[in-house]
Amino acid sequence: IGALTCNNTRVVVGGANGVLQLWSMDFTCDTPTVVLESSIDLIGGIYSISFDPQLQLGVVGTNRNDIWHIDWNKQCHLNMTHGHHGNITSLCYSTSKDHIASCDDNGYVIVWNTQTWNQDIIYKTNAECTCVVFTSVQEQLCVCGYSDGVVRVYSVKEGKVKLKLHPHHVPITAIQILNEVIISGSSEG
């Protein structure tokens, strides 16, 4: 499994073989059940996914530099972008759903407009960008973790770096925002 996300009743799983699966789960009965609802074959290994809370609409990043838009209701998938130069390592929707940020192992971070699927902003560093998240709607900040232990905060509105921190001396492997506080994890735990 290269990436997964879930809610209380469903789980979406993607793997190195390019297969994306939607499973339904029911743990309320005496015999818990897990049933495969749908499966889609994509080109390239799946290593990053971001879906809405119902797990109906989402985006998937592959090691073939592609971002796929997934709609389980319509049983369709569409290759949306070819803007990256390396394997997509992480992607996420903004809280307002008007942007998607994606990053790759060549140090690129691209912020996409979800209405036009054009690249609004491109950032480039010399380190692999390993993870990306958005902050609140008001600020429109994109927070990225890098393989050199650095966290960069980008302004989507201004198109520039707002803050650079160096909290780790090893690669950052996870990053989240909790009450406007950046929480990062590294390869050392």
CSV table of C-alpha atoms in Angstrom, one decimal:
chain,number,residue,atom,x,y,z
A,1,ILE,CA,0.0,0.0,0.0
A,2,GLY,CA,1.5,3.3,-1.1
A,3,ALA,CA,-1.3,5.6,0.2
A,4,LEU,CA,-4.7,5.3,2.0
A,5,THR,CA,-7.4,7.5,3.5
A,6,CYS,CA,-10.6,6.6,5.3
A,7,ASN,CA,-13.7,7.7,7.1
A,8,ASN,CA,-16.0,5.8,9.4
A,9,THR,CA,-17.5,3.7,6.6
A,10,ARG,CA,-15.1,3.6,3.8
A,11,VAL,CA,-11.4,3.3,2.9
A,12,VAL,CA,-9.5,4.3,-0.3
A,13,VAL,CA,-6.3,2.4,-0.9
A,14,GLY,CA,-3.7,2.9,-3.7
A,15,GLY,CA,-0.6,0.8,-4.4
A,16,ALA,CA,2.6,0.6,-6.3
A,17,ASN,CA,0.8,-1.5,-9.0
A,18,GLY,CA,-1.4,1.5,-9.9
A,19,VAL,CA,-4.6,0.0,-8.6
A,20,LEU,CA,-6.9,2.4,-6.6
A,21,GLN,CA,-9.6,0.7,-4.6
A,22,LEU,CA,-12.7,1.9,-2.7
A,23,TRP,CA,-13.8,-0.4,0.2
A,24,SER,CA,-16.9,-0.1,2.3
A,25,MET,CA,-16.7,-1.2,6.0
A,26,ASP,CA,-19.5,-2.1,8.4
A,27,PHE,CA,-18.4,-2.7,12.0
A,28,THR,CA,-21.8,-2.2,13.6
A,29,CYS,CA,-23.1,-5.8,13.2
A,30,ASP,CA,-22.0,-9.0,14.9
A,31,THR,CA,-19.9,-10.0,11.9
A,32,PRO,CA,-17.9,-7.0,10.6
A,33,THR,CA,-17.8,-6.7,6.9
A,34,VAL,CA,-15.4,-5.2,4.4
A,35,VAL,CA,-16.5,-5.1,0.7
A,36,LEU,CA,-14.7,-3.9,-2.4
A,37,GLU,CA,-17.0,-1.3,-4.0
A,38,SER,CA,-14.9,-0.2,-6.9
A,39,SER,CA,-11.4,-0.5,-8.4
A,40,ILE,CA,-9.6,1.7,-11.0
A,41,ASP,CA,-6.3,0.9,-12.8
A,42,LEU,CA,-4.1,4.0,-13.1
A,43,ILE,CA,-0.8,4.4,-14.9
A,44,GLY,CA,2.0,4.5,-12.3
A,45,GLY,CA,2.4,3.7,-8.7
A,46,ILE,CA,0.1,5.5,-6.3
A,47,TYR,CA,1.9,7.3,-3.4
A,48,SER,CA,-0.4,10.2,-2.5
A,49,ILE,CA,-4.1,10.7,-2.3
A,50,SER,CA,-6.5,13.4,-1.0
A,51,PHE,CA,-10.3,12.9,-0.9
A,52,ASP,CA,-13.4,14.7,0.3
A,53,PRO,CA,-14.8,13.5,3.7
A,54,GLN,CA,-17.3,11.2,2.0
A,55,LEU,CA,-14.4,9.7,-0.1
A,56,GLN,CA,-16.4,10.3,-3.3
A,57,LEU,CA,-14.2,12.9,-5.1
A,58,GLY,CA,-10.4,13.1,-4.8
A,59,VAL,CA,-7.1,13.4,-6.4
A,60,VAL,CA,-4.3,10.8,-6.7
A,61,GLY,CA,-0.6,11.4,-7.3
A,62,THR,CA,1.6,8.8,-9.1
A,63,ASN,CA,5.3,8.1,-9.6
A,64,ARG,CA,4.7,8.8,-13.3
A,65,ASN,CA,4.4,12.6,-12.5
A,66,ASP,CA,0.6,12.6,-13.0
A,67,ILE,CA,-2.3,13.8,-10.9
A,68,TRP,CA,-5.6,12.0,-11.5
A,69,HIS,CA,-9.1,13.3,-10.6
A,70,ILE,CA,-11.3,10.5,-9.2
A,71,ASP,CA,-15.1,10.5,-9.1
A,72,TRP,CA,-16.4,7.3,-7.6
A,73,ASN,CA,-20.0,8.3,-8.2
A,74,LYS,CA,-19.6,8.6,-11.9
A,75,GLN,CA,-17.0,5.8,-12.0
A,76,CYS,CA,-14.6,8.0,-13.9
A,77,HIS,CA,-11.0,9.1,-13.6
A,78,LEU,CA,-9.3,11.8,-15.6
A,79,ASN,CA,-5.6,12.6,-15.8
A,80,MET,CA,-5.6,16.2,-14.9
A,81,THR,CA,-2.0,17.4,-15.0
A,82,HIS,CA,1.5,16.8,-16.3
A,83,GLY,CA,3.3,19.5,-14.5
A,84,HIS,CA,5.8,17.7,-12.3
A,85,HIS,CA,9.4,16.7,-13.2
A,86,GLY,CA,9.6,13.9,-10.6
A,87,ASN,CA,7.5,11.4,-8.6
A,88,ILE,CA,4.6,13.1,-6.8
A,89,THR,CA,5.3,12.6,-3.1
A,90,SER,CA,2.3,14.4,-1.6
A,91,LEU,CA,-0.8,16.4,-2.5
A,92,CYS,CA,-3.7,18.0,-0.7
A,93,TYR,CA,-6.8,20.2,-1.2
A,94,SER,CA,-7.0,23.6,0.3
A,95,THR,CA,-9.7,24.0,2.9
A,96,SER,CA,-11.7,26.0,0.5
A,97,LYS,CA,-11.2,23.3,-2.2
A,98,ASP,CA,-10.2,26.0,-4.8
A,99,HIS,CA,-6.6,24.9,-4.9
A,100,ILE,CA,-4.6,21.7,-4.8
A,101,ALA,CA,-0.9,21.6,-3.8
A,102,SER,CA,1.3,18.9,-5.0
A,103,CYS,CA,5.0,18.3,-4.5
A,104,ASP,CA,7.6,16.0,-6.0
A,105,ASP,CA,11.0,14.4,-5.3
A,106,ASN,CA,12.8,17.0,-7.4
A,107,GLY,CA,11.9,19.8,-5.0
A,108,TYR,CA,8.9,21.3,-6.9
A,109,VAL,CA,5.7,22.5,-5.2
A,110,ILE,CA,2.9,23.4,-7.5
A,111,VAL,CA,-0.3,25.0,-6.5
A,112,TRP,CA,-3.1,24.3,-9.0
A,113,ASN,CA,-6.4,26.2,-9.4
A,114,THR,CA,-9.2,23.6,-9.3
A,115,GLN,CA,-11.5,25.6,-11.5
A,116,THR,CA,-9.1,25.9,-14.5
A,117,TRP,CA,-6.4,23.2,-13.6
A,118,ASN,CA,-3.8,25.8,-14.4
A,119,GLN,CA,-0.6,26.2,-12.3
A,120,ASP,CA,-1.1,29.2,-10.1
A,121,ILE,CA,2.2,29.0,-8.3
A,122,ILE,CA,5.4,27.0,-8.7
A,123,TYR,CA,8.1,26.8,-6.0
A,124,LYS,CA,11.4,25.1,-6.5
A,125,THR,CA,14.1,24.1,-4.0
A,126,ASN,CA,17.1,21.9,-4.1
A,127,ALA,CA,15.7,19.4,-1.6
A,128,GLU,CA,13.0,16.8,-2.2
A,129,CYS,CA,9.6,18.0,-1.0
A,130,THR,CA,8.2,15.1,1.0
A,131,CYS,CA,4.8,16.4,2.3
A,132,VAL,CA,2.4,19.3,1.9
A,133,VAL,CA,-0.7,20.7,3.7
A,134,PHE,CA,-2.8,23.9,3.7
A,135,THR,CA,-3.7,26.1,6.6
A,136,SER,CA,-7.0,27.9,7.1
A,137,VAL,CA,-9.0,29.6,4.4
A,138,GLN,CA,-8.2,33.1,5.6
A,139,GLU,CA,-4.4,32.8,5.3
A,140,GLN,CA,-4.2,30.5,2.3
A,141,LEU,CA,-0.8,29.2,3.3
A,142,CYS,CA,0.8,26.1,2.0
A,143,VAL,CA,3.2,24.3,4.4
A,144,CYS,CA,5.8,21.9,3.0
A,145,GLY,CA,8.3,19.6,4.6
A,146,TYR,CA,11.6,18.7,2.9
A,147,SER,CA,14.2,16.0,2.9
A,148,ASP,CA,16.8,18.4,4.4
A,149,GLY,CA,14.7,18.9,7.5
A,150,VAL,CA,13.3,22.3,6.5
A,151,VAL,CA,9.7,23.5,6.7
A,152,ARG,CA,8.7,26.2,4.3
A,153,VAL,CA,5.4,28.2,4.5
A,154,TYR,CA,4.3,29.7,1.2
A,155,SER,CA,1.6,32.3,0.7
A,156,VAL,CA,-0.7,31.3,-2.1
A,157,LYS,CA,-2.0,34.9,-2.5
A,158,GLU,CA,1.4,36.5,-2.6
A,159,GLY,CA,3.3,33.7,-4.3
A,160,LYS,CA,6.3,33.8,-2.0
A,161,VAL,CA,7.9,32.2,1.0
A,162,LYS,CA,6.5,33.6,4.3
A,163,LEU,CA,8.5,31.5,6.7
A,164,LYS,CA,11.4,29.0,6.7
A,165,LEU,CA,12.1,26.8,9.7
A,166,HIS,CA,14.7,24.1,10.3
A,167,PRO,CA,13.2,21.9,13.0
A,168,HIS,CA,14.8,18.6,11.9
A,169,HIS,CA,18.3,17.4,10.8
A,170,VAL,CA,16.8,14.5,8.8
A,171,PRO,CA,14.1,14.2,6.2
A,172,ILE,CA,10.6,15.4,7.3
A,173,THR,CA,8.1,12.5,6.6
A,174,ALA,CA,4.8,14.0,7.9
A,175,ILE,CA,3.3,17.4,8.5
A,176,GLN,CA,0.0,18.6,9.8
A,177,ILE,CA,-1.6,21.8,11.0
A,178,LEU,CA,-3.5,21.8,14.4
A,179,ASN,CA,-5.0,25.1,15.5
A,180,GLU,CA,-2.5,27.0,13.3
A,181,VAL,CA,0.4,25.2,14.8
A,182,ILE,CA,2.7,23.3,12.5
A,183,ILE,CA,3.4,19.7,13.7
A,184,SER,CA,6.1,17.8,11.8
A,185,GLY,CA,7.6,14.4,12.0
A,186,SER,CA,10.9,13.1,10.7
A,187,SER,CA,12.5,9.9,9.6
A,188,GLU,CA,13.9,9.6,13.2
A,189,GLY,CA,10.4,9.7,14.8
